[in-house]
Each structure stands twice: as structure tokens, then as C-alpha cells.
PDB file of C-alpha atoms and ligand atoms in Angstrom:
ATOM      1  CA  UNK Q   1       9.810  20.101  41.950  1.00  0.00           C
ATOM      2  CA  UNK Q   2       7.554  18.414  42.340  1.00  0.00           C
ATOM      3  CA  UNK Q   3       6.800  15.722  45.180  1.00  0.00           C
ATOM      4  CA  UNK Q   4       5.101  12.261  43.796  1.00  0.00           C
ATOM      5  CA  UNK Q   5       4.362   9.514  46.331  1.00  0.00           C
ATOM      6  CA  UNK Q   6       4.196   5.912  44.495  1.00  0.00           C
ATOM      7  CA  UNK Q   7       1.236   3.884  45.893  1.00  0.00           C
ATOM      8  CA  UNK Q   8       1.503   0.890  43.675  1.00  0.00           C
ATOM      9  CA  UNK Q   9      -0.051  -0.193  40.119  1.00  0.00           C
ATOM     10  CA  UNK Q  10      -1.630   3.796  38.906  1.00  0.00           C
ATOM     11  CA  UNK Q  11      -2.093   5.320  41.797  1.00  0.00           C
ATOM     12  CA  UNK Q  12       0.161   7.817  43.030  1.00  0.00           C
ATOM     13  CA  UNK Q  13      -0.439  11.158  45.406  1.00  0.00           C
ATOM     14  CA  UNK Q  14       1.017  14.496  44.095  1.00  0.00           C
ATOM     15  CA  UNK Q  15       1.515  17.874  45.581  1.00  0.00           C
ATOM     16  CA  UNK Q  16       0.797  20.677  43.553  1.00  0.00           C
ATOM     17  CA  UNK Q  17      -0.277  24.269  44.044  1.00  0.00           C
ATOM     18  CA  UNK Q  18      -0.409  23.666  47.228  1.00  0.00           C
ATOM     19  CA  UNK Q  19      -2.852  20.787  47.459  1.00  0.00           C
ATOM     20  CA  UNK Q  20      -2.870  16.732  47.315  1.00  0.00           C
ATOM     21  CA  UNK Q  21      -4.006  15.079  44.065  1.00  0.00           C
ATOM     22  CA  UNK Q  22      -4.438  11.666  44.659  1.00  0.00           C
ATOM     23  CA  UNK Q  23      -4.664   9.366  41.755  1.00  0.00           C
ATOM     24  CA  UNK Q  24      -6.099   6.279  40.707  1.00  0.00           C
ATOM     25  CA  UNK Q  25      -6.338   4.633  44.317  1.00  0.00           C
ATOM     26  CA  UNK Q  26      -6.242   0.917  44.078  1.00  0.00           C
ATOM     27  CA  UNK Q  27      -3.928   0.312  47.401  1.00  0.00           C
ATOM     28  CA  UNK Q  28      -6.578  -1.992  49.707  1.00  0.00           C
ATOM     29  CA  UNK Q  29      -6.497  -4.624  46.901  1.00  0.00           C
ATOM     30  CA  UNK Q  30      -3.320  -4.725  45.859  1.00  0.00           C
ATOM     31  CA  UNK Q  31      -0.497  -7.278  47.347  1.00  0.00           C
ATOM     32  CA  UNK Q  32       2.411  -4.870  47.059  1.00  0.00           C
ATOM     33  CA  UNK Q  33       0.346  -2.170  48.881  1.00  0.00           C
ATOM     34  CA  UNK Q  34      -0.324  -3.984  52.455  1.00  0.00           C
ATOM     35  CA  UNK Q  35       1.934  -1.780  54.798  1.00  0.00           C
ATOM     36  CA  UNK Q  36       0.019   1.436  53.658  1.00  0.00           C
ATOM     37  CA  UNK Q  37      -2.949   2.099  55.758  1.00  0.00           C
ATOM     38  CA  UNK Q  38      -5.662   4.138  53.405  1.00  0.00           C
ATOM     39  CA  UNK Q  39      -7.313   6.059  56.477  1.00  0.00           C
ATOM     40  CA  UNK Q  40      -3.286   7.458  56.650  1.00  0.00           C
ATOM     41  CA  UNK Q  41      -3.501   9.283  53.127  1.00  0.00           C
ATOM     42  CA  UNK Q  42      -4.514  12.490  52.597  1.00  0.00           C
ATOM     43  CA  UNK Q  43      -5.885  14.256  49.576  1.00  0.00           C
ATOM     44  CA  UNK Q  44      -7.503  17.271  48.716  1.00  0.00           C
ATOM     45  CA  UNK Q  45      -8.634  16.042  45.388  1.00  0.00           C
ATOM     46  CA  UNK Q  46      -9.302  12.634  43.638  1.00  0.00           C
ATOM     47  CA  UNK Q  47      -8.423  12.413  40.114  1.00  0.00           C
ATOM     48  CA  UNK Q  48      -9.641   9.183  38.455  1.00  0.00           C
ATOM     49  CA  UNK Q  49      -8.564   7.932  34.915  1.00  0.00           C
ATOM     50  CA  UNK Q  50     -11.431   5.332  34.236  1.00  0.00           C
ATOM     51  CA  UNK Q  51     -13.801   3.657  36.072  1.00  0.00           C
ATOM     52  CA  UNK Q  52     -12.350   0.399  36.289  1.00  0.00           C
ATOM     53  CA  UNK Q  53     -11.939  -1.316  39.429  1.00  0.00           C
ATOM     54  CA  UNK Q  54      -7.945  -1.488  39.923  1.00  0.00           C
ATOM     55  CA  UNK Q  55      -8.168   2.562  39.567  1.00  0.00           C
ATOM     56  CA  UNK Q  56     -11.249   3.356  41.361  1.00  0.00           C
ATOM     57  CA  UNK Q  57     -11.333   0.716  44.628  1.00  0.00           C
ATOM     58  CA  UNK Q  58     -10.406   3.053  47.646  1.00  0.00           C
ATOM     59  CA  UNK Q  59     -11.262   6.440  45.909  1.00  0.00           C
ATOM     60  CA  UNK Q  60     -15.210   6.438  47.817  1.00  0.00           C
ATOM     61  CA  UNK Q  61     -13.449   5.702  51.345  1.00  0.00           C
ATOM     62  CA  UNK Q  62     -10.829   8.024  51.204  1.00  0.00           C
ATOM     63  CA  UNK Q  63     -13.480  10.559  49.465  1.00  0.00           C
ATOM     64  CA  UNK Q  64     -15.167   9.993  52.233  1.00  0.00           C
ATOM     65  CA  UNK Q  65     -12.178   9.963  55.144  1.00  0.00           C
ATOM     66  CA  UNK Q  66     -10.683  13.831  53.653  1.00  0.00           C
ATOM     67  CA  UNK Q  67     -13.478  15.146  52.318  1.00  0.00           C
ATOM     68  CA  UNK Q  68     -11.626  15.545  48.827  1.00  0.00           C
ATOM     69  CA  UNK Q  69     -13.560  16.032  45.524  1.00  0.00           C
ATOM     70  CA  UNK Q  70     -13.413  13.525  41.852  1.00  0.00           C
ATOM     71  CA  UNK Q  71     -12.172  14.916  39.244  1.00  0.00           C
ATOM     72  CA  UNK Q  72     -12.820  12.638  36.244  1.00  0.00           C
ATOM     73  CA  UNK Q  73     -15.595  12.200  33.416  1.00  0.00           C
ATOM     74  CA  UNK Q  74     -19.325  13.285  33.866  1.00  0.00           C
ATOM     75  CA  UNK Q  75     -19.910   9.727  34.013  1.00  0.00           C
ATOM     76  CA  UNK Q  76     -17.589   8.507  36.961  1.00  0.00           C
ATOM     77  CA  UNK Q  77     -18.357  11.902  38.940  1.00  0.00           C
ATOM     78  CA  UNK Q  78     -22.027  11.645  38.109  1.00  0.00           C
ATOM     79  CA  UNK Q  79     -21.719   7.741  39.842  1.00  0.00           C
ATOM     80  CA  UNK Q  80     -19.741   9.031  42.702  1.00  0.00           C
ATOM     81  CA  UNK Q  81     -22.241  12.407  43.303  1.00  0.00           C
ATOM     82  CA  UNK Q  82     -25.327   9.324  43.483  1.00  0.00           C
ATOM     83  CA  UNK Q  83     -23.208   8.271  46.458  1.00  0.00           C
ATOM     84  CA  UNK Q  84     -22.805  11.681  48.086  1.00  0.00           C
ATOM     85  CA  UNK Q  85     -19.636  12.770  47.208  1.00  0.00           C
ATOM     86  CA  UNK Q  86     -18.754  15.751  45.271  1.00  0.00           C
ATOM     87  CA  UNK Q  87     -17.410  16.142  42.121  1.00  0.00           C
ATOM     88  CA  UNK Q  88     -16.297  18.100  39.182  1.00  0.00           C
ATOM     89  CA  UNK Q  89     -17.032  16.665  35.969  1.00  0.00           C
ATOM     90  CA  UNK Q  90     -15.059  16.781  32.621  1.00  0.00           C
ATOM     91  CA  UNK Q  91     -14.910  15.345  29.369  1.00  0.00           C
ATOM     92  CA  UNK Q  92     -12.178  15.196  26.565  1.00  0.00           C
ATOM     93  CA  UNK Q  93     -10.354  17.949  24.904  1.00  0.00           C
ATOM     94  CA  UNK Q  94     -11.830  20.081  27.568  1.00  0.00           C
ATOM     95  CA  UNK Q  95      -9.714  22.112  30.363  1.00  0.00           C
ATOM     96  CA  UNK Q  96     -10.448  23.639  33.733  1.00  0.00           C
ATOM     97  CA  UNK Q  97      -8.872  25.945  35.787  1.00  0.00           C
ATOM     98  CA  UNK Q  98      -8.826  24.471  39.655  1.00  0.00           C
ATOM     99  CA  UNK Q  99      -6.793  25.993  42.990  1.00  0.00           C
ATOM    100  CA  UNK Q 100      -3.549  24.580  42.451  1.00  0.00           C
ATOM    101  CA  UNK Q 101      -3.429  24.716  38.437  1.00  0.00           C
ATOM    102  CA  UNK Q 102      -4.951  23.895  35.226  1.00  0.00           C
ATOM    103  CA  UNK Q 103      -6.494  20.521  34.082  1.00  0.00           C
ATOM    104  CA  UNK Q 104      -6.891  18.996  30.620  1.00  0.00           C
ATOM    105  CA  UNK Q 105      -8.079  16.023  30.293  1.00  0.00           C
ATOM    106  CA  UNK Q 106      -7.533  13.890  27.390  1.00  0.00           C
ATOM    107  CA  UNK Q 107      -7.537  10.657  24.993  1.00  0.00           C
ATOM    108  CA  UNK Q 108      -6.849   7.492  26.411  1.00  0.00           C
ATOM    109  CA  UNK Q 109      -7.333   4.233  24.085  1.00  0.00           C
ATOM    110  CA  UNK Q 110      -8.705   1.855  26.357  1.00  0.00           C
ATOM    111  CA  UNK Q 111     -12.008   0.456  27.848  1.00  0.00           C
ATOM    112  CA  UNK Q 112     -14.263   2.224  31.253  1.00  0.00           C
ATOM    113  CA  UNK Q 113     -16.906   0.725  33.262  1.00  0.00           C
ATOM    114  CA  UNK Q 114     -17.641   0.783  36.762  1.00  0.00           C
ATOM    115  CA  UNK Q 115     -17.564  -1.779  39.631  1.00  0.00           C
ATOM    116  CA  UNK Q 116     -21.202  -2.352  39.725  1.00  0.00           C
ATOM    117  CA  UNK Q 117     -21.151  -2.572  35.773  1.00  0.00           C
ATOM    118  CA  UNK Q 118     -22.597   1.492  35.229  1.00  0.00           C
ATOM    119  CA  UNK Q 119     -21.177   3.246  31.804  1.00  0.00           C
ATOM    120  CA  UNK Q 120     -18.101   4.636  33.052  1.00  0.00           C
ATOM    121  CA  UNK Q 121     -18.055   6.950  29.878  1.00  0.00           C
ATOM    122  CA  UNK Q 122     -14.875   7.344  27.666  1.00  0.00           C
ATOM    123  CA  UNK Q 123     -11.222   6.632  29.655  1.00  0.00           C
ATOM    124  CA  UNK Q 124      -9.032   9.443  29.801  1.00  0.00           C
ATOM    125  CA  UNK Q 125      -5.402  10.757  30.909  1.00  0.00           C
ATOM    126  CA  UNK Q 126      -4.874  14.150  32.782  1.00  0.00           C
ATOM    127  CA  UNK Q 127      -2.536  16.969  32.038  1.00  0.00           C
ATOM    128  CA  UNK Q 128      -1.762  19.245  34.497  1.00  0.00           C
ATOM    129  CA  UNK Q 129       0.164  22.483  34.907  1.00  0.00           C
ATOM    130  CA  UNK Q 130       0.812  25.483  36.914  1.00  0.00           C
ATOM    131  CA  UNK Q 131       3.610  28.280  36.505  1.00  0.00           C
ATOM    132  CA  UNK Q 132       6.313  26.105  38.064  1.00  0.00           C
ATOM    133  CA  UNK Q 133       5.655  22.591  36.375  1.00  0.00           C
ATOM    134  CA  UNK Q 134       3.552  20.477  33.707  1.00  0.00           C
ATOM    135  CA  UNK Q 135       3.026  16.795  33.895  1.00  0.00           C
ATOM    136  CA  UNK Q 136       0.970  14.322  31.832  1.00  0.00           C
ATOM    137  CA  UNK Q 137      -0.908  11.277  33.766  1.00  0.00           C
ATOM    138  CA  UNK Q 138      -1.504   8.797  30.882  1.00  0.00           C
ATOM    139  CA  UNK Q 139      -4.130   6.278  32.814  1.00  0.00           C
ATOM    140  CA  UNK Q 140      -4.405   3.262  31.032  1.00  0.00           C
ATOM    141  CA  UNK Q 141      -4.005   3.775  27.577  1.00  0.00           C
ATOM    142  CA  UNK Q 142      -2.392   2.088  24.363  1.00  0.00           C
ATOM    143  CA  UNK Q 143       0.079   4.216  22.212  1.00  0.00           C
ATOM    144  CA  UNK Q 144      -1.464   6.701  20.097  1.00  0.00           C
ATOM    145  CA  UNK Q 145      -1.123   9.085  17.938  1.00  0.00           C
ATOM    146  CA  UNK Q 146      -3.062  11.461  19.983  1.00  0.00           C
ATOM    147  CA  UNK Q 147      -0.188  12.024  22.302  1.00  0.00           C
ATOM    148  CA  UNK Q 148       1.298  14.053  19.879  1.00  0.00           C
ATOM    149  CA  UNK Q 149      -1.421  16.977  20.500  1.00  0.00           C
ATOM    150  CA  UNK Q 150       0.188  17.175  23.817  1.00  0.00           C
ATOM    151  CA  UNK Q 151       2.954  19.506  22.975  1.00  0.00           C
ATOM    152  CA  UNK Q 152       0.854  21.116  20.447  1.00  0.00           C
ATOM    153  CA  UNK Q 153      -1.984  22.385  23.469  1.00  0.00           C
ATOM    154  CA  UNK Q 154      -0.223  22.220  26.540  1.00  0.00           C
ATOM    155  CA  UNK Q 155       3.193  24.176  28.204  1.00  0.00           C
ATOM    156  CA  UNK Q 156       6.238  21.576  28.187  1.00  0.00           C
ATOM    157  CA  UNK Q 157       6.282  18.655  30.404  1.00  0.00           C
ATOM    158  CA  UNK Q 158       8.701  18.641  33.098  1.00  0.00           C
ATOM    159  CA  UNK Q 159       7.431  14.629  33.480  1.00  0.00           C
ATOM    160  CA  UNK Q 160       4.842  11.809  32.508  1.00  0.00           C
ATOM    161  CA  UNK Q 161       3.478   9.025  34.011  1.00  0.00           C
ATOM    162  CA  UNK Q 162       3.108   6.123  31.353  1.00  0.00           C
ATOM    163  CA  UNK Q 163       1.421   2.527  31.772  1.00  0.00           C
ATOM    164  CA  UNK Q 164       4.526   0.187  31.203  1.00  0.00           C
ATOM    165  CA  UNK Q 165       3.194  -3.341  31.786  1.00  0.00           C
ATOM    166  CA  UNK Q 166       1.656  -4.395  28.469  1.00  0.00           C
ATOM    167  CA  UNK Q 167      -1.320  -6.573  28.166  1.00  0.00           C
ATOM    168  CA  UNK Q 168      -3.970  -4.028  29.569  1.00  0.00           C
ATOM    169  CA  UNK Q 169      -1.697  -1.129  27.845  1.00  0.00           C
ATOM    170  CA  UNK Q 170       1.425   0.159  26.375  1.00  0.00           C
ATOM    171  CA  UNK Q 171       4.544  -1.804  27.507  1.00  0.00           C
ATOM    172  CA  UNK Q 172       7.527  -0.650  27.426  1.00  0.00           C
ATOM    173  CA  UNK Q 173       8.860  -0.195  23.708  1.00  0.00           C
ATOM    174  CA  UNK Q 174       5.437   1.546  22.957  1.00  0.00           C
ATOM    175  CA  UNK Q 175       5.626   3.952  26.129  1.00  0.00           C
ATOM    176  CA  UNK Q 176       9.630   4.550  24.636  1.00  0.00           C
ATOM    177  CA  UNK Q 177       8.008   5.607  21.380  1.00  0.00           C
ATOM    178  CA  UNK Q 178       5.427   7.344  23.793  1.00  0.00           C
ATOM    179  CA  UNK Q 179       8.103   9.680  25.081  1.00  0.00           C
ATOM    180  CA  UNK Q 180       8.865  11.298  21.387  1.00  0.00           C
ATOM    181  CA  UNK Q 181       5.000  11.782  21.262  1.00  0.00           C
ATOM    182  CA  UNK Q 182       4.634  13.896  24.114  1.00  0.00           C
ATOM    183  CA  UNK Q 183       7.978  15.568  23.969  1.00  0.00           C
ATOM    184  CA  UNK Q 184       9.275  14.441  27.694  1.00  0.00           C
ATOM    185  CA  UNK Q 185      12.386  13.181  28.837  1.00  0.00           C
ATOM    186  CA  UNK Q 186      11.907  12.643  32.342  1.00  0.00           C
ATOM    187  CA  UNK Q 187       9.186   9.613  33.149  1.00  0.00           C
ATOM    188  CA  UNK Q 188       7.516   7.369  35.903  1.00  0.00           C
ATOM    189  CA  UNK Q 189       6.405   3.583  35.160  1.00  0.00           C
ATOM    190  CA  UNK Q 190       3.575   2.445  36.810  1.00  0.00           C
ATOM    191  CA  UNK Q 191       1.097  -0.274  35.982  1.00  0.00           C
ATOM    192  CA  UNK Q 192       3.548  -3.040  35.871  1.00  0.00           C
ATOM    193  CA  UNK Q 193       3.692  -5.912  38.624  1.00  0.00           C
ATOM    194  CA  UNK Q 194       0.516  -5.522  40.213  1.00  0.00           C
ATOM    195  CA  UNK Q 195      -0.691  -9.160  39.004  1.00  0.00           C
ATOM    196  CA  UNK Q 196       1.576 -11.568  37.071  1.00  0.00           C
ATOM    197  CA  UNK Q 197       0.415 -10.832  33.266  1.00  0.00           C
ATOM    198  CA  UNK Q 198       1.996  -7.592  33.584  1.00  0.00           C
ATOM    199  CA  UNK Q 199       5.411  -8.343  35.310  1.00  0.00           C
ATOM    200  CA  UNK Q 200       8.203  -6.689  33.586  1.00  0.00           C
ATOM    201  CA  UNK Q 201      11.912  -7.085  33.882  1.00  0.00           C
ATOM    202  CA  UNK Q 202      12.743  -3.830  35.503  1.00  0.00           C
ATOM    203  CA  UNK Q 203      16.654  -3.549  34.713  1.00  0.00           C
ATOM    204  CA  UNK Q 204      15.865  -4.153  31.269  1.00  0.00           C
ATOM    205  CA  UNK Q 205      12.952  -1.552  30.772  1.00  0.00           C
ATOM    206  CA  UNK Q 206      15.190   1.026  32.464  1.00  0.00           C
ATOM    207  CA  UNK Q 207      18.178   0.350  30.359  1.00  0.00           C
ATOM    208  CA  UNK Q 208      15.742   0.578  27.296  1.00  0.00           C
ATOM    209  CA  UNK Q 209      15.392   3.434  28.284  1.00  0.00           C
ATOM    210  CA  UNK Q 210      18.689   4.789  29.148  1.00  0.00           C
ATOM    211  CA  UNK Q 211      19.650   3.808  25.785  1.00  0.00           C
ATOM    212  CA  UNK Q 212      17.305   6.537  24.089  1.00  0.00           C
ATOM    213  CA  UNK Q 213      18.362   9.409  26.421  1.00  0.00           C
ATOM    214  CA  UNK Q 214      15.093   8.847  28.509  1.00  0.00           C
ATOM    215  CA  UNK Q 215      15.033   8.251  32.304  1.00  0.00           C
ATOM    216  CA  UNK Q 216      12.464   5.825  33.767  1.00  0.00           C
ATOM    217  CA  UNK Q 217      12.201   5.909  37.256  1.00  0.00           C
ATOM    218  CA  UNK Q 218      10.182   3.044  38.865  1.00  0.00           C
ATOM    219  CA  UNK Q 219       9.558   4.199  43.157  1.00  0.00           C
ATOM    220  CA  UNK Q 220       8.917   1.434  45.124  1.00  0.00           C
ATOM    221  CA  UNK Q 221       5.668   1.522  47.078  1.00  0.00           C
ATOM    222  CA  UNK Q 222       5.548   4.201  49.468  1.00  0.00           C
ATOM    223  CA  UNK Q 223       8.228   5.780  48.448  1.00  0.00           C
ATOM    224  CA  UNK Q 224       8.359   9.631  47.294  1.00  0.00           C
ATOM    225  CA  UNK Q 225      10.413  11.134  44.495  1.00  0.00           C
ATOM    226  CA  UNK Q 226      10.754  14.827  43.486  1.00  0.00           C
ATOM    227  CA  UNK Q 227      11.011  15.577  40.022  1.00  0.00           C
TER     228      UNK Q 227
HETATM  229 NI1  LIG E 301      -8.233  -0.268  32.977  1.00  0.00          NI
HETATM  230 MN1  LIG E 302      -6.303  -0.676  34.810  1.00  0.00          MN
END
């Protein structure tokens, strides 16, 4: 079982292999997170799917508070190294064994530029596993046939976080198709309701998934779930 805390938008804190993995921290700029103080967040690693502001806004502050190192693509890790923050660079198709488990950096169809205009490399997602569990953090992405490689190359997924807000990423119907591509029935939704253009009908989303036999969890901000 894995503890998953949602900090709004695409930000999750996941306890995995005895470490705290923080994904895509965008908290201080998110109206839905106004009760979360980033200075209270603990992290051993900060994993960034791509360079957009709504994924990296608080990474520098939290890395400096906690001493966490960044795991991302080469370009993003290099940018943080220039700010004095340690990191581990990856690129698509590569995997590496960390002290909490194996991380594979996988494809996403999206774009990626850092907040100051620096090239952010190509966007990605992460599949992460150890001997107890395996999950997929899709990042911002369209539905892509590359998702079909995940069950071929990685252990069976226990759960996946998929964007469902449409406009910038997959919407509900395509995220539902993605569940069959990745062969996973336990989904946590993200990248919805933060801005008016990605608002969804949560009840409709959950019933659409349920009708296909898929569990869609939509935790509240600050809520911890266990999968
Ligand atoms: Ni993005
Ligand atoms: Mn985004």
C-alpha cells in the first residue's frame, strides 16, 4: 500500500520505499491550496515531469528547505543545478535504480519550457516501482500509443495518476482509454479544476470510469489516500 497525498493540480507527495517523493509542486500559486504552507512539506526527492510553471513553481523553495534533489530530464536538472540544487538527470526510455526503487522516464505528448524561457527539454512521465508496488505518474500528456509500451516494459501497475482536465491534456474520455493502454484499473485524477478552462464535472467523470469498471479517485487538497 502506498500513501498518496494530493496538493492540488498535478502535485502529489508519495511515500515510497521509505522516501518522500514530491511530484510537480505548484502550491503557492494555486488558489485551491491556500491552506497549505509549503514550508511544512517534507521531501527527499522532487520529481518534475516538465518545465511549466504550474509544475515547478515551488520546486526551488522546497528543495532548498528540505535538501531534496530533483529528478527530471537533463535540461531541467541542469537548470536547477545552476541554482545550486542537486539533481539526477534522465531522458526518455532510460531507467535508474534509486534508493527507493526504479524510475523510468517515459514519453508524454506536451511541451516544456522553464519559467524564465530556458528550453525545458521534452516533457515526460515517470513509471516507478520496487518489489512492493508500481505506479505511473503521467504528467501533462495527450493520449498516446506510447502508453501501450508501459505494460510491456514495466511491472504491472498498481495505480496511475492521469490528467483529466482536458484543454492542455487528455480529458475524461481519453484518460479512460489510457487506462486500457496502460492496463490499470486504479486511477487518481489530476490537472483539473485549478483554472476555469480545465474545470470538470467530477460526478460525471467518476461515473464514466465506474461504468468501465475503473476506480477514479479525486482526493481533496491535502487529503491522503492509500492504494
Ligand atoms: Ni504543462
Ligand atoms: Mn500543466
